[in-house]
């Protein structure tokens, strides 16, 4: 007599839609999400207003040129939010119950990408709208029309939104890979705000201003440093938010498409590493 056995059904976990719903609930439940959104939008509008007011005295004042003046600070909010989402499961210890419910683990990271991109897309649209509102008083005072459909304004607006979403996903990737909030923040701040400053200082130290002004060409040292900076996330963001898609002096002209690919690469590499670590390594 032979005994029949029935194989236990494989644990596939909940559907991806349910995982996304759960991650969305977690994101909206974070107080920091609302704080970051409000501070980013309000600060961008206020700073843009101040920059536009200062520039309005220039004879050739063009209001749309001030739309990105607050960008070097505005992207910090989405960047921090991405890090907090990426490290949230591990900083609170809820990863044990989460991955017990979703044993494949990968869908959790994918769901975090979806909810982070969607939430920051909303924040970015509101932030860009705040920047537009910020230039209106100065434009009205000078009786200058604000043309959001010409003079490269659409590229500036769409590029700003894309840059916000990209930096948030980079923060998420770093957080998911490092799993600790402080190391992840130190890493992304070193790559985004700090690295471009160091590269700019390198240009100042290696370039003779008199030689650059008399030769009429970009010195090789400056061109090399500018090329490196162009391929950083902030450099790509600068190209995305430039009306003609041009870059720094002496650097390759990436254009909007090339800059998007550069930014996507900065997101994809750490995100792939985080996914590999999540599936192959212990949850520590």
Short mmCIF file of N, CA and C in Angstrom, two decimals, residues 76-248:
data_model
loop_
_atom_site.label_atom_id
_atom_site.label_comp_id
_atom_site.label_asym_id
_atom_site.label_seq_id
_atom_site.Cartn_x
_atom_site.Cartn_y
_atom_site.Cartn_z
N UNK A 76 15.82 68.96 -1.60
CA UNK A 76 16.24 68.28 -0.37
C UNK A 76 15.07 67.58 0.29
N UNK A 77 13.89 68.19 0.26
CA UNK A 77 12.72 67.57 0.87
C UNK A 77 12.37 66.23 0.26
N UNK A 78 12.17 66.14 -1.06
CA UNK A 78 11.92 64.84 -1.68
C UNK A 78 13.04 63.84 -1.46
N UNK A 79 14.28 64.32 -1.44
CA UNK A 79 15.41 63.41 -1.20
C UNK A 79 15.32 62.78 0.18
N UNK A 80 15.04 63.58 1.19
CA UNK A 80 14.91 63.06 2.56
C UNK A 80 13.71 62.13 2.67
N UNK A 81 12.61 62.48 2.02
CA UNK A 81 11.43 61.62 2.06
C UNK A 81 11.74 60.25 1.48
N UNK A 82 12.47 60.22 0.37
CA UNK A 82 12.85 58.94 -0.22
C UNK A 82 13.69 58.10 0.72
N UNK A 83 14.64 58.73 1.40
CA UNK A 83 15.47 57.99 2.37
C UNK A 83 14.61 57.42 3.49
N UNK A 84 13.70 58.21 3.99
CA UNK A 84 12.85 57.75 5.09
C UNK A 84 11.97 56.57 4.68
N UNK A 85 11.49 56.59 3.45
CA UNK A 85 10.70 55.45 2.97
C UNK A 85 11.58 54.22 2.85
N UNK A 86 12.80 54.38 2.33
CA UNK A 86 13.69 53.25 2.13
C UNK A 86 14.17 52.62 3.41
N UNK A 87 14.33 53.43 4.45
CA UNK A 87 14.83 52.90 5.72
C UNK A 87 13.72 52.63 6.73
N UNK A 88 12.49 53.01 6.39
CA UNK A 88 11.39 52.95 7.36
C UNK A 88 11.17 51.57 7.96
N UNK A 89 11.15 50.53 7.10
CA UNK A 89 10.89 49.17 7.59
C UNK A 89 11.95 48.72 8.58
N UNK A 90 13.19 49.12 8.35
CA UNK A 90 14.30 48.64 9.17
C UNK A 90 14.50 49.49 10.42
N UNK A 91 14.22 50.79 10.33
CA UNK A 91 14.39 51.65 11.50
C UNK A 91 13.32 51.39 12.55
N UNK A 92 12.14 50.95 12.12
CA UNK A 92 11.06 50.67 13.07
C UNK A 92 10.96 49.20 13.45
N UNK A 93 11.68 48.34 12.74
CA UNK A 93 11.63 46.91 13.02
C UNK A 93 10.44 46.20 12.44
N UNK A 94 9.63 46.89 11.62
CA UNK A 94 8.44 46.25 11.05
C UNK A 94 8.77 45.36 9.86
N UNK A 95 10.06 45.34 9.45
CA UNK A 95 10.41 44.51 8.29
C UNK A 95 10.13 43.04 8.54
N UNK A 96 10.19 42.61 9.79
CA UNK A 96 9.96 41.18 10.09
C UNK A 96 8.53 40.79 9.72
N UNK A 97 7.57 41.58 10.17
CA UNK A 97 6.17 41.25 9.87
C UNK A 97 5.86 41.50 8.39
N UNK A 98 6.48 42.54 7.81
CA UNK A 98 6.23 42.85 6.41
C UNK A 98 6.69 41.71 5.51
N UNK A 99 7.91 41.23 5.73
CA UNK A 99 8.45 40.19 4.85
C UNK A 99 7.93 38.80 5.22
N UNK A 100 7.35 38.67 6.40
CA UNK A 100 6.64 37.43 6.70
C UNK A 100 5.35 37.37 5.88
N UNK A 101 4.73 38.53 5.68
CA UNK A 101 3.51 38.58 4.88
C UNK A 101 3.81 38.56 3.38
N UNK A 102 4.99 39.09 2.99
CA UNK A 102 5.40 39.12 1.58
C UNK A 102 6.75 38.41 1.49
N UNK A 103 6.76 37.10 1.48
CA UNK A 103 8.03 36.35 1.55
C UNK A 103 8.96 36.59 0.37
N UNK A 104 8.44 36.99 -0.76
CA UNK A 104 9.30 37.22 -1.92
C UNK A 104 10.10 38.52 -1.79
N UNK A 105 9.70 39.40 -0.93
CA UNK A 105 10.40 40.64 -0.57
C UNK A 105 10.47 41.67 -1.70
N UNK A 106 10.77 41.23 -2.90
CA UNK A 106 10.91 42.16 -4.01
C UNK A 106 9.71 43.05 -4.24
N UNK A 107 8.48 42.51 -4.17
CA UNK A 107 7.30 43.38 -4.37
C UNK A 107 7.21 44.53 -3.38
N UNK A 108 7.78 44.35 -2.19
CA UNK A 108 7.74 45.44 -1.21
C UNK A 108 8.57 46.62 -1.71
N UNK A 109 9.77 46.34 -2.19
CA UNK A 109 10.63 47.40 -2.71
C UNK A 109 10.00 48.04 -3.95
N UNK A 110 9.42 47.22 -4.82
CA UNK A 110 8.76 47.76 -6.01
C UNK A 110 7.59 48.64 -5.62
N UNK A 111 6.83 48.24 -4.61
CA UNK A 111 5.70 49.05 -4.15
C UNK A 111 6.19 50.37 -3.55
N UNK A 112 7.31 50.33 -2.86
CA UNK A 112 7.86 51.57 -2.31
C UNK A 112 8.28 52.53 -3.42
N UNK A 113 8.81 51.98 -4.51
CA UNK A 113 9.15 52.82 -5.66
C UNK A 113 7.90 53.48 -6.22
N UNK A 114 6.82 52.72 -6.34
CA UNK A 114 5.59 53.25 -6.91
C UNK A 114 5.01 54.36 -6.03
N UNK A 115 4.89 54.11 -4.74
CA UNK A 115 4.25 55.10 -3.86
C UNK A 115 5.15 56.33 -3.69
N UNK A 116 6.46 56.13 -3.67
CA UNK A 116 7.36 57.28 -3.56
C UNK A 116 7.28 58.15 -4.80
N UNK A 117 7.31 57.51 -5.98
CA UNK A 117 7.24 58.27 -7.23
C UNK A 117 5.92 59.03 -7.32
N UNK A 118 4.82 58.38 -6.97
CA UNK A 118 3.51 59.03 -7.08
C UNK A 118 3.37 60.18 -6.09
N UNK A 119 3.80 59.96 -4.86
CA UNK A 119 3.66 61.01 -3.84
C UNK A 119 4.54 62.21 -4.17
N UNK A 120 5.78 61.95 -4.58
CA UNK A 120 6.69 63.04 -4.89
C UNK A 120 6.27 63.74 -6.19
N UNK A 121 5.65 63.02 -7.09
CA UNK A 121 5.11 63.66 -8.29
C UNK A 121 4.09 64.72 -7.89
N UNK A 122 3.22 64.37 -6.95
CA UNK A 122 2.25 65.35 -6.46
C UNK A 122 2.92 66.53 -5.78
N UNK A 123 3.91 66.23 -4.92
CA UNK A 123 4.64 67.30 -4.24
C UNK A 123 5.35 68.19 -5.26
N UNK A 124 5.95 67.56 -6.28
CA UNK A 124 6.69 68.32 -7.29
C UNK A 124 5.78 69.25 -8.07
N UNK A 125 4.61 68.78 -8.43
CA UNK A 125 3.66 69.63 -9.18
C UNK A 125 3.26 70.83 -8.32
N UNK A 126 2.98 70.59 -7.04
CA UNK A 126 2.62 71.70 -6.15
C UNK A 126 3.80 72.65 -5.95
N UNK A 127 5.00 72.09 -5.88
CA UNK A 127 6.19 72.93 -5.70
C UNK A 127 6.44 73.81 -6.91
N UNK A 128 6.31 73.23 -8.09
CA UNK A 128 6.47 74.02 -9.31
C UNK A 128 5.39 75.10 -9.41
N UNK A 129 4.17 74.75 -9.02
CA UNK A 129 3.09 75.75 -9.00
C UNK A 129 3.42 76.88 -8.03
N UNK A 130 4.02 76.53 -6.88
CA UNK A 130 4.41 77.56 -5.91
C UNK A 130 5.49 78.47 -6.49
N UNK A 131 6.41 77.89 -7.26
CA UNK A 131 7.45 78.70 -7.89
C UNK A 131 6.84 79.66 -8.91
N UNK A 132 5.86 79.18 -9.66
CA UNK A 132 5.18 80.05 -10.63
C UNK A 132 4.48 81.20 -9.90
N UNK A 133 3.80 80.88 -8.82
CA UNK A 133 3.14 81.94 -8.04
C UNK A 133 4.16 82.92 -7.47
N UNK A 134 5.35 82.40 -7.16
CA UNK A 134 6.38 83.26 -6.58
C UNK A 134 6.89 84.34 -7.52
N UNK A 135 6.85 84.10 -8.82
CA UNK A 135 7.35 85.10 -9.76
C UNK A 135 6.27 86.09 -10.21
N UNK A 136 5.01 85.77 -9.92
CA UNK A 136 3.92 86.61 -10.43
C UNK A 136 3.93 88.03 -9.86
N UNK A 137 4.15 88.25 -8.56
CA UNK A 137 4.14 89.63 -8.05
C UNK A 137 5.20 90.52 -8.72
N UNK A 138 6.41 89.99 -8.88
CA UNK A 138 7.46 90.79 -9.51
C UNK A 138 7.15 91.06 -10.97
N UNK A 139 6.58 90.06 -11.64
CA UNK A 139 6.21 90.26 -13.04
C UNK A 139 5.11 91.31 -13.16
N UNK A 140 4.15 91.27 -12.25
CA UNK A 140 3.07 92.26 -12.28
C UNK A 140 3.59 93.66 -11.98
N UNK A 141 4.54 93.75 -11.05
CA UNK A 141 5.09 95.06 -10.69
C UNK A 141 5.84 95.69 -11.86
N UNK A 142 6.46 94.86 -12.69
CA UNK A 142 7.18 95.38 -13.85
C UNK A 142 6.32 95.37 -15.11
N UNK A 143 5.07 94.92 -14.96
CA UNK A 143 4.15 94.82 -16.10
C UNK A 143 4.75 93.94 -17.20
N UNK A 144 5.30 92.79 -16.76
CA UNK A 144 5.90 91.83 -17.68
C UNK A 144 5.01 90.59 -17.73
N UNK A 145 4.69 90.14 -18.92
CA UNK A 145 3.88 88.94 -19.07
C UNK A 145 4.69 87.69 -18.71
N UNK A 146 4.03 86.76 -18.05
CA UNK A 146 4.65 85.47 -17.72
C UNK A 146 4.19 84.45 -18.74
N UNK A 147 5.07 84.09 -19.64
CA UNK A 147 4.75 83.14 -20.70
C UNK A 147 5.24 81.75 -20.30
N UNK A 148 4.32 80.90 -19.87
CA UNK A 148 4.68 79.55 -19.43
C UNK A 148 4.69 78.55 -20.57
N UNK A 149 4.40 79.03 -21.77
CA UNK A 149 4.40 78.14 -22.94
C UNK A 149 5.53 78.45 -23.91
N UNK A 150 6.30 79.47 -23.60
CA UNK A 150 7.39 79.85 -24.47
C UNK A 150 8.66 80.10 -23.70
N UNK A 151 9.73 80.47 -24.40
CA UNK A 151 11.02 80.80 -23.80
C UNK A 151 11.58 79.67 -22.94
N UNK A 152 11.26 78.43 -23.32
CA UNK A 152 11.81 77.28 -22.60
C UNK A 152 11.15 76.98 -21.27
N UNK A 153 10.07 77.68 -20.95
CA UNK A 153 9.39 77.47 -19.67
C UNK A 153 8.88 76.04 -19.49
N UNK A 154 8.25 75.43 -20.52
CA UNK A 154 7.81 74.04 -20.33
C UNK A 154 8.94 73.09 -19.97
N UNK A 155 10.12 73.27 -20.58
CA UNK A 155 11.27 72.43 -20.25
C UNK A 155 11.69 72.64 -18.80
N UNK A 156 11.65 73.88 -18.34
CA UNK A 156 12.01 74.17 -16.95
C UNK A 156 11.04 73.50 -15.99
N UNK A 157 9.75 73.61 -16.28
CA UNK A 157 8.74 73.06 -15.38
C UNK A 157 8.78 71.53 -15.36
N UNK A 158 8.79 70.92 -16.54
CA UNK A 158 8.82 69.46 -16.61
C UNK A 158 10.14 68.91 -16.08
N UNK A 159 11.22 69.61 -16.37
CA UNK A 159 12.53 69.18 -15.87
C UNK A 159 12.59 69.22 -14.36
N UNK A 160 12.01 70.24 -13.76
CA UNK A 160 11.99 70.35 -12.29
C UNK A 160 11.22 69.20 -11.67
N UNK A 161 10.06 68.89 -12.24
CA UNK A 161 9.27 67.77 -11.72
C UNK A 161 10.04 66.46 -11.85
N UNK A 162 10.66 66.24 -12.99
CA UNK A 162 11.43 65.01 -13.20
C UNK A 162 12.60 64.91 -12.22
N UNK A 163 13.26 66.04 -11.98
CA UNK A 163 14.40 66.04 -11.06
C UNK A 163 13.95 65.72 -9.64
N UNK A 164 12.82 66.27 -9.21
CA UNK A 164 12.30 65.98 -7.87
C UNK A 164 12.02 64.48 -7.71
N UNK A 165 11.34 63.92 -8.69
CA UNK A 165 11.01 62.49 -8.60
C UNK A 165 12.29 61.65 -8.62
N UNK A 166 13.24 62.02 -9.47
CA UNK A 166 14.48 61.27 -9.56
C UNK A 166 15.28 61.30 -8.26
N UNK A 167 15.37 62.47 -7.63
CA UNK A 167 16.12 62.56 -6.38
C UNK A 167 15.43 61.78 -5.25
N UNK A 168 14.10 61.79 -5.25
CA UNK A 168 13.37 61.02 -4.24
C UNK A 168 13.64 59.52 -4.40
N UNK A 169 13.64 59.05 -5.64
CA UNK A 169 13.91 57.64 -5.89
C UNK A 169 15.36 57.29 -5.58
N UNK A 170 16.28 58.22 -5.79
CA UNK A 170 17.67 57.98 -5.41
C UNK A 170 17.79 57.86 -3.90
N UNK A 171 17.07 58.72 -3.18
CA UNK A 171 17.06 58.61 -1.72
C UNK A 171 16.47 57.29 -1.26
N UNK A 172 15.39 56.86 -1.91
CA UNK A 172 14.78 55.57 -1.59
C UNK A 172 15.77 54.43 -1.83
N UNK A 173 16.46 54.47 -2.97
CA UNK A 173 17.41 53.40 -3.29
C UNK A 173 18.54 53.34 -2.27
N UNK A 174 19.07 54.51 -1.89
CA UNK A 174 20.14 54.53 -0.90
C UNK A 174 19.65 54.03 0.46
N UNK A 175 18.45 54.44 0.84
CA UNK A 175 17.89 53.99 2.12
C UNK A 175 17.64 52.50 2.14
N UNK A 176 17.08 51.96 1.05
CA UNK A 176 16.81 50.53 0.98
C UNK A 176 18.09 49.71 0.95
N UNK A 177 19.14 50.27 0.36
CA UNK A 177 20.41 49.55 0.28
C UNK A 177 21.16 49.57 1.60
N UNK A 178 21.23 50.73 2.25
CA UNK A 178 22.01 50.87 3.48
C UNK A 178 21.20 50.52 4.73
N UNK A 179 19.87 50.68 4.67
CA UNK A 179 18.95 50.26 5.73
C UNK A 179 19.10 51.04 7.04
N UNK A 180 19.89 52.07 7.06
CA UNK A 180 20.07 52.91 8.23
C UNK A 180 19.92 54.36 7.79
N UNK A 181 19.12 55.12 8.55
CA UNK A 181 18.76 56.47 8.11
C UNK A 181 19.96 57.40 8.03
N UNK A 182 20.77 57.44 9.08
CA UNK A 182 21.89 58.39 9.11
C UNK A 182 22.92 58.09 8.02
N UNK A 183 23.41 56.84 7.89
CA UNK A 183 24.35 56.57 6.80
C UNK A 183 23.76 56.88 5.42
N UNK A 184 22.47 56.60 5.23
CA UNK A 184 21.85 56.87 3.94
C UNK A 184 21.79 58.38 3.68
N UNK A 185 21.43 59.16 4.69
CA UNK A 185 21.38 60.61 4.53
C UNK A 185 22.76 61.19 4.25
N UNK A 186 23.76 60.70 4.98
CA UNK A 186 25.13 61.18 4.76
C UNK A 186 25.57 60.88 3.32
N UNK A 187 25.22 59.69 2.84
CA UNK A 187 25.61 59.29 1.49
C UNK A 187 24.96 60.16 0.43
N UNK A 188 23.64 60.32 0.51
CA UNK A 188 22.95 61.08 -0.54
C UNK A 188 23.28 62.57 -0.48
N UNK A 189 23.50 63.09 0.72
CA UNK A 189 23.88 64.50 0.81
C UNK A 189 25.30 64.70 0.29
N UNK A 190 26.15 63.69 0.47
CA UNK A 190 27.49 63.78 -0.08
C UNK A 190 27.49 63.76 -1.60
N UNK A 191 26.59 62.95 -2.18
CA UNK A 191 26.54 62.82 -3.64
C UNK A 191 25.83 64.02 -4.28
N UNK A 192 24.76 64.51 -3.66
CA UNK A 192 23.97 65.56 -4.31
C UNK A 192 24.40 66.98 -3.92
N UNK A 193 24.12 67.46 -2.72
CA UNK A 193 24.47 68.86 -2.46
C UNK A 193 25.98 69.12 -2.34
N UNK A 194 26.73 68.19 -1.76
CA UNK A 194 28.13 68.47 -1.43
C UNK A 194 29.06 68.29 -2.62
N UNK A 195 28.91 67.20 -3.37
CA UNK A 195 29.82 66.91 -4.48
C UNK A 195 29.88 68.04 -5.50
N UNK A 196 28.76 68.59 -5.96
CA UNK A 196 28.86 69.70 -6.93
C UNK A 196 29.61 70.91 -6.37
N UNK A 197 29.45 71.18 -5.07
CA UNK A 197 30.18 72.30 -4.46
C UNK A 197 31.67 72.05 -4.50
N UNK A 198 32.08 70.82 -4.17
CA UNK A 198 33.50 70.48 -4.21
C UNK A 198 34.05 70.58 -5.63
N UNK A 199 33.27 70.16 -6.59
CA UNK A 199 33.72 70.25 -7.98
C UNK A 199 33.83 71.71 -8.43
N UNK A 200 32.91 72.54 -7.99
CA UNK A 200 33.00 73.97 -8.32
C UNK A 200 34.23 74.60 -7.70
N UNK A 201 34.55 74.20 -6.46
CA UNK A 201 35.76 74.70 -5.83
C UNK A 201 37.00 74.22 -6.57
N UNK A 202 36.94 72.99 -7.08
CA UNK A 202 38.07 72.46 -7.85
C UNK A 202 38.30 73.30 -9.10
N UNK A 203 37.21 73.73 -9.73
CA UNK A 203 37.35 74.59 -10.90
C UNK A 203 38.01 75.91 -10.52
N UNK A 204 37.59 76.49 -9.39
CA UNK A 204 38.16 77.78 -8.96
C UNK A 204 39.64 77.67 -8.66
N UNK A 205 40.06 76.54 -8.08
CA UNK A 205 41.46 76.39 -7.69
C UNK A 205 42.37 76.04 -8.87
N UNK A 206 41.79 75.44 -9.91
CA UNK A 206 42.62 74.96 -11.02
C UNK A 206 42.56 75.86 -12.24
N UNK A 207 41.78 76.93 -12.18
CA UNK A 207 41.59 77.79 -13.35
C UNK A 207 42.13 79.19 -13.07
N UNK A 208 42.85 79.72 -14.01
CA UNK A 208 43.32 81.10 -13.96
C UNK A 208 42.26 81.97 -14.63
N UNK A 209 41.54 82.80 -13.88
CA UNK A 209 40.46 83.61 -14.48
C UNK A 209 40.95 84.48 -15.63
N UNK A 210 42.18 85.02 -15.52
CA UNK A 210 42.70 85.89 -16.58
C UNK A 210 42.92 85.10 -17.86
N UNK A 211 43.46 83.85 -17.71
CA UNK A 211 43.69 83.02 -18.88
C UNK A 211 42.38 82.64 -19.56
N UNK A 212 41.38 82.32 -18.74
CA UNK A 212 40.09 81.91 -19.30
C UNK A 212 39.42 83.05 -20.04
N UNK A 213 39.59 84.28 -19.53
CA UNK A 213 38.91 85.42 -20.16
C UNK A 213 39.61 85.87 -21.43
N UNK A 214 40.93 85.69 -21.48
CA UNK A 214 41.67 86.15 -22.66
C UNK A 214 41.68 85.13 -23.79
N UNK A 215 41.65 83.84 -23.44
CA UNK A 215 41.72 82.82 -24.48
C UNK A 215 40.39 82.63 -25.21
N UNK A 216 39.28 82.89 -24.52
CA UNK A 216 37.97 82.72 -25.13
C UNK A 216 37.52 81.29 -25.23
N UNK A 217 38.30 80.36 -24.69
CA UNK A 217 37.94 78.95 -24.70
C UNK A 217 37.92 78.42 -23.28
N UNK A 218 37.29 77.29 -23.09
CA UNK A 218 37.23 76.68 -21.77
C UNK A 218 38.54 75.94 -21.48
N UNK A 219 39.24 76.28 -20.39
CA UNK A 219 40.49 75.59 -20.05
C UNK A 219 40.25 74.09 -19.89
N UNK A 220 41.23 73.25 -20.24
CA UNK A 220 41.06 71.79 -20.14
C UNK A 220 40.67 71.32 -18.74
N UNK A 221 41.28 71.92 -17.72
CA UNK A 221 40.94 71.51 -16.36
C UNK A 221 39.49 71.80 -16.02
N UNK A 222 39.03 72.97 -16.43
CA UNK A 222 37.63 73.33 -16.19
C UNK A 222 36.69 72.41 -16.95
N UNK A 223 37.03 72.13 -18.19
CA UNK A 223 36.20 71.25 -19.01
C UNK A 223 36.10 69.85 -18.39
N UNK A 224 37.23 69.36 -17.85
CA UNK A 224 37.23 68.02 -17.25
C UNK A 224 36.34 67.97 -16.01
N UNK A 225 36.48 69.00 -15.15
CA UNK A 225 35.68 69.03 -13.93
C UNK A 225 34.20 69.21 -14.27
N UNK A 226 33.91 70.08 -15.23
CA UNK A 226 32.52 70.29 -15.63
C UNK A 226 31.90 69.04 -16.24
N UNK A 227 32.73 68.26 -16.93
CA UNK A 227 32.23 67.00 -17.49
C UNK A 227 31.83 66.04 -16.39
N UNK A 228 32.68 65.94 -15.36
CA UNK A 228 32.36 65.08 -14.22
C UNK A 228 31.07 65.55 -13.55
N UNK A 229 30.96 66.87 -13.35
CA UNK A 229 29.78 67.40 -12.67
C UNK A 229 28.51 67.17 -13.48
N UNK A 230 28.63 67.22 -14.80
CA UNK A 230 27.46 67.01 -15.65
C UNK A 230 26.87 65.63 -15.45
N UNK A 231 27.72 64.65 -15.14
CA UNK A 231 27.24 63.28 -14.97
C UNK A 231 26.90 62.94 -13.52
N UNK A 232 26.79 63.96 -12.67
CA UNK A 232 26.26 63.77 -11.32
C UNK A 232 24.76 64.00 -11.35
N UNK A 233 24.04 63.58 -10.31
CA UNK A 233 22.58 63.83 -10.31
C UNK A 233 22.23 65.31 -10.40
N UNK A 234 22.95 66.14 -9.67
CA UNK A 234 22.66 67.57 -9.71
C UNK A 234 23.01 68.16 -11.07
N UNK A 235 24.10 67.68 -11.67
CA UNK A 235 24.46 68.14 -13.00
C UNK A 235 23.40 67.78 -14.02
N UNK A 236 22.90 66.54 -13.93
CA UNK A 236 21.82 66.13 -14.82
C UNK A 236 20.56 66.95 -14.58
N UNK A 237 20.29 67.26 -13.31
CA UNK A 237 19.14 68.10 -13.00
C UNK A 237 19.28 69.49 -13.57
N UNK A 238 20.52 70.01 -13.57
CA UNK A 238 20.75 71.32 -14.17
C UNK A 238 20.45 71.34 -15.65
N UNK A 239 20.81 70.26 -16.34
CA UNK A 239 20.51 70.16 -17.76
C UNK A 239 19.01 70.06 -17.98
N UNK A 240 18.34 69.27 -17.15
CA UNK A 240 16.90 69.09 -17.29
C UNK A 240 16.14 70.40 -17.12
N UNK A 241 16.66 71.29 -16.30
CA UNK A 241 15.95 72.53 -16.00
C UNK A 241 16.51 73.72 -16.76
N UNK A 242 17.30 73.46 -17.79
CA UNK A 242 17.81 74.51 -18.67
C UNK A 242 16.94 74.56 -19.92
N UNK A 243 16.49 75.72 -20.32
CA UNK A 243 15.56 75.80 -21.45
C UNK A 243 16.04 75.11 -22.72
N UNK A 244 17.33 75.25 -23.04
CA UNK A 244 17.83 74.64 -24.27
C UNK A 244 18.53 73.31 -24.03
N UNK A 245 18.51 72.82 -22.79
CA UNK A 245 19.13 71.54 -22.49
C UNK A 245 20.64 71.56 -22.55
N UNK A 246 21.23 72.76 -22.50
CA UNK A 246 22.69 72.85 -22.55
C UNK A 246 23.27 72.57 -21.17
N UNK A 247 24.55 72.32 -21.13
CA UNK A 247 25.21 72.00 -19.87
C UNK A 247 26.28 73.03 -19.53
N UNK A 248 27.27 72.60 -18.76
CA UNK A 248 28.35 73.48 -18.33
C UNK A 248 29.36 73.65 -19.46
#
